[in-house]
Amino acid sequence: MELIATVLDAPDARALARFYRDLLGWTPGDDEPDWVTLHPPGGGTGLSFQTEPDYRRPTWPATDGHQRMMAHLDIRVDDLADATARAVALGATVADHQPQDHVRVCLDPAGHPFCLFVPEQVTPRPPA
């Protein structure tokens, strides 16, 4: 078995794929009206996007009675401030709730949370 992609639902697969293509600098693959794939340079697990007409934005942080986040992306960056500014310029918003000082939780244009972090600045969490 091989995991080849994480799939994100969106009201517009192409629009969300463009956001992540521009944010990550990844190579487009399949590009259909309701299905788009992106591939990282050098290979590895990619991202796919599918149009979901009944898509509901998740709420971050979780709120009873609202669509909850079911997954999020962790994106390693070299400079947290620069990466956050770049994400915002491309259409992301910085979440109001920030649970860690050295991680920026952002929301992509479809509302999926993703975390930007610089590994050296993140304090390892103790095992559960």
mmCIF file with all atom_site columns, N, CA and C in Angstrom, residues 2 5 10 22 25 30-33 38 49 52 54-55 77 92 96 104-106 110 112 114 116 126-127:
data_model
loop_
_atom_site.group_PDB
_atom_site.id
_atom_site.type_symbol
_atom_site.label_atom_id
_atom_site.label_alt_id
_atom_site.label_comp_id
_atom_site.label_asym_id
_atom_site.label_entity_id
_atom_site.label_seq_id
_atom_site.pdbx_PDB_ins_code
_atom_site.Cartn_x
_atom_site.Cartn_y
_atom_site.Cartn_z
_atom_site.occupancy
_atom_site.B_iso_or_equiv
_atom_site.pdbx_formal_charge
_atom_site.auth_seq_id
_atom_site.auth_comp_id
_atom_site.auth_asym_id
_atom_site.auth_atom_id
_atom_site.pdbx_PDB_model_num
ATOM 1  N N  . GLU A 1 2   ? 0.371   2.293  -0.622  1.00 0.00 ? 2   GLU A N  1
ATOM 2  C CA . GLU A 1 2   ? 1.100   3.560  -0.682  1.00 0.00 ? 2   GLU A CA 1
ATOM 3  C C  . GLU A 1 2   ? 0.107   4.706  -0.643  1.00 0.00 ? 2   GLU A C  1
ATOM 4  N N  . ALA A 1 5   ? -1.966  10.715 -1.754  1.00 0.00 ? 5   ALA A N  1
ATOM 5  C CA . ALA A 1 5   ? -2.475  12.082 -1.644  1.00 0.00 ? 5   ALA A CA 1
ATOM 6  C C  . ALA A 1 5   ? -3.450  12.209 -0.491  1.00 0.00 ? 5   ALA A C  1
ATOM 7  N N  . ALA A 1 10  ? -13.920 21.016 -1.538  1.00 0.00 ? 10  ALA A N  1
ATOM 8  C CA . ALA A 1 10  ? -14.039 22.466 -1.646  1.00 0.00 ? 10  ALA A CA 1
ATOM 9  C C  . ALA A 1 10  ? -15.239 22.802 -2.526  1.00 0.00 ? 10  ALA A C  1
ATOM 10 N N  . ASP A 1 22  ? 0.177   27.895 -5.535  1.00 0.00 ? 22  ASP A N  1
ATOM 11 C CA . ASP A 1 22  ? 0.941   29.127 -5.353  1.00 0.00 ? 22  ASP A CA 1
ATOM 12 C C  . ASP A 1 22  ? 1.632   29.184 -3.989  1.00 0.00 ? 22  ASP A C  1
ATOM 13 N N  . GLY A 1 25  ? 4.240   25.990 -4.232  1.00 0.00 ? 25  GLY A N  1
ATOM 14 C CA . GLY A 1 25  ? 5.090   25.895 -5.420  1.00 0.00 ? 25  GLY A CA 1
ATOM 15 C C  . GLY A 1 25  ? 5.097   24.506 -6.028  1.00 0.00 ? 25  GLY A C  1
ATOM 16 N N  . ASP A 1 30  ? -3.436  16.304 -12.655 1.00 0.00 ? 30  ASP A N  1
ATOM 17 C CA . ASP A 1 30  ? -4.767  16.293 -13.261 1.00 0.00 ? 30  ASP A CA 1
ATOM 18 C C  . ASP A 1 30  ? -5.435  17.640 -13.033 1.00 0.00 ? 30  ASP A C  1
ATOM 19 N N  . ASP A 1 31  ? -6.147  18.118 -14.040 1.00 0.00 ? 31  ASP A N  1
ATOM 20 C CA . ASP A 1 31  ? -6.863  19.387 -13.927 1.00 0.00 ? 31  ASP A CA 1
ATOM 21 C C  . ASP A 1 31  ? -8.189  19.266 -14.656 1.00 0.00 ? 31  ASP A C  1
ATOM 22 N N  . GLU A 1 32  ? -9.182  18.805 -13.919 1.00 0.00 ? 32  GLU A N  1
ATOM 23 C CA . GLU A 1 32  ? -10.540 18.678 -14.443 1.00 0.00 ? 32  GLU A CA 1
ATOM 24 C C  . GLU A 1 32  ? -11.412 19.656 -13.671 1.00 0.00 ? 32  GLU A C  1
ATOM 25 N N  . PRO A 1 33  ? -12.600 19.979 -14.158 1.00 0.00 ? 33  PRO A N  1
ATOM 26 C CA . PRO A 1 33  ? -13.434 20.965 -13.461 1.00 0.00 ? 33  PRO A CA 1
ATOM 27 C C  . PRO A 1 33  ? -13.688 20.637 -11.984 1.00 0.00 ? 33  PRO A C  1
ATOM 28 N N  . LEU A 1 38  ? -2.026  18.031 -7.177  1.00 0.00 ? 38  LEU A N  1
ATOM 29 C CA . LEU A 1 38  ? -0.745  18.722 -7.092  1.00 0.00 ? 38  LEU A CA 1
ATOM 30 C C  . LEU A 1 38  ? 0.303   17.736 -6.601  1.00 0.00 ? 38  LEU A C  1
ATOM 31 N N  . PHE A 1 49  ? -7.810  17.789 -4.866  1.00 0.00 ? 49  PHE A N  1
ATOM 32 C CA . PHE A 1 49  ? -8.937  18.667 -4.531  1.00 0.00 ? 49  PHE A CA 1
ATOM 33 C C  . PHE A 1 49  ? -10.137 18.231 -5.344  1.00 0.00 ? 49  PHE A C  1
ATOM 34 N N  . GLU A 1 52  ? -17.118 19.742 -4.078  1.00 0.00 ? 52  GLU A N  1
ATOM 35 C CA . GLU A 1 52  ? -18.214 19.149 -3.309  1.00 0.00 ? 52  GLU A CA 1
ATOM 36 C C  . GLU A 1 52  ? -19.320 20.206 -3.225  1.00 0.00 ? 52  GLU A C  1
ATOM 37 N N  . ASP A 1 54  ? -22.064 20.314 -1.705  1.00 0.00 ? 54  ASP A N  1
ATOM 38 C CA . ASP A 1 54  ? -22.637 20.499 -0.368  1.00 0.00 ? 54  ASP A CA 1
ATOM 39 C C  . ASP A 1 54  ? -21.578 20.821 0.680   1.00 0.00 ? 54  ASP A C  1
ATOM 40 N N  . TYR A 1 55  ? -20.417 21.287 0.256   1.00 0.00 ? 55  TYR A N  1
ATOM 41 C CA . TYR A 1 55  ? -19.312 21.597 1.162   1.00 0.00 ? 55  TYR A CA 1
ATOM 42 C C  . TYR A 1 55  ? -19.734 22.620 2.217   1.00 0.00 ? 55  TYR A C  1
ATOM 43 N N  . VAL A 1 77  ? 8.055   25.816 7.466   1.00 0.00 ? 77  VAL A N  1
ATOM 44 C CA . VAL A 1 77  ? 8.523   27.017 6.775   1.00 0.00 ? 77  VAL A CA 1
ATOM 45 C C  . VAL A 1 77  ? 9.859   27.454 7.375   1.00 0.00 ? 77  VAL A C  1
ATOM 46 N N  . ALA A 1 92  ? -5.412  33.378 2.219   1.00 0.00 ? 92  ALA A N  1
ATOM 47 C CA . ALA A 1 92  ? -5.668  32.758 3.526   1.00 0.00 ? 92  ALA A CA 1
ATOM 48 C C  . ALA A 1 92  ? -6.008  33.843 4.545   1.00 0.00 ? 92  ALA A C  1
ATOM 49 N N  . ASP A 1 96  ? -8.321  33.453 14.428  1.00 0.00 ? 96  ASP A N  1
ATOM 50 C CA . ASP A 1 96  ? -8.350  34.239 15.659  1.00 0.00 ? 96  ASP A CA 1
ATOM 51 C C  . ASP A 1 96  ? -7.712  33.479 16.815  1.00 0.00 ? 96  ASP A C  1
ATOM 52 N N  . ARG A 1 104 ? 1.475   29.265 13.400  1.00 0.00 ? 104 ARG A N  1
ATOM 53 C CA . ARG A 1 104 ? 0.392   30.120 12.935  1.00 0.00 ? 104 ARG A CA 1
ATOM 54 C C  . ARG A 1 104 ? -0.661  29.238 12.307  1.00 0.00 ? 104 ARG A C  1
ATOM 55 N N  . VAL A 1 105 ? -1.847  29.239 12.901  1.00 0.00 ? 105 VAL A N  1
ATOM 56 C CA . VAL A 1 105 ? -2.982  28.548 12.319  1.00 0.00 ? 105 VAL A CA 1
ATOM 57 C C  . VAL A 1 105 ? -3.625  29.522 11.341  1.00 0.00 ? 105 VAL A C  1
ATOM 58 N N  . CYS A 1 106 ? -3.731  29.077 10.103  1.00 0.00 ? 106 CYS A N  1
ATOM 59 C CA . CYS A 1 106 ? -4.379  29.878 9.059   1.00 0.00 ? 106 CYS A CA 1
ATOM 60 C C  . CYS A 1 106 ? -5.541  29.074 8.486   1.00 0.00 ? 106 CYS A C  1
ATOM 61 N N  . ALA A 1 110 ? -11.123 28.096 1.386   1.00 0.00 ? 110 ALA A N  1
ATOM 62 C CA . ALA A 1 110 ? -12.324 27.285 1.610   1.00 0.00 ? 110 ALA A CA 1
ATOM 63 C C  . ALA A 1 110 ? -12.570 27.035 3.092   1.00 0.00 ? 110 ALA A C  1
ATOM 64 N N  . HIS A 1 112 ? -10.381 25.472 5.322   1.00 0.00 ? 112 HIS A N  1
ATOM 65 C CA . HIS A 1 112 ? -9.611  24.391 5.945   1.00 0.00 ? 112 HIS A CA 1
ATOM 66 C C  . HIS A 1 112 ? -8.471  24.989 6.766   1.00 0.00 ? 112 HIS A C  1
ATOM 67 N N  . PHE A 1 114 ? -4.821  25.175 8.383   1.00 0.00 ? 114 PHE A N  1
ATOM 68 C CA . PHE A 1 114 ? -3.488  24.630 8.163   1.00 0.00 ? 114 PHE A CA 1
ATOM 69 C C  . PHE A 1 114 ? -2.535  25.372 9.080   1.00 0.00 ? 114 PHE A C  1
ATOM 70 N N  . LEU A 1 116 ? 1.346   26.714 9.908   1.00 0.00 ? 116 LEU A N  1
ATOM 71 C CA . LEU A 1 116 ? 2.688   27.056 9.465   1.00 0.00 ? 116 LEU A CA 1
ATOM 72 C C  . LEU A 1 116 ? 3.585   26.998 10.691  1.00 0.00 ? 116 LEU A C  1
ATOM 73 N N  . PRO A 1 126 ? 5.319   16.540 25.076  1.00 0.00 ? 126 PRO A N  1
ATOM 74 C CA . PRO A 1 126 ? 5.621   15.244 25.692  1.00 0.00 ? 126 PRO A CA 1
ATOM 75 C C  . PRO A 1 126 ? 4.662   14.181 25.148  1.00 0.00 ? 126 PRO A C  1
ATOM 76 N N  . PRO A 1 127 ? 5.113   12.929 25.088  1.00 0.00 ? 127 PRO A N  1
ATOM 77 C CA . PRO A 1 127 ? 4.227   11.869 24.621  1.00 0.00 ? 127 PRO A CA 1
ATOM 78 C C  . PRO A 1 127 ? 2.991   11.759 25.502  1.00 0.00 ? 127 PRO A C  1
#
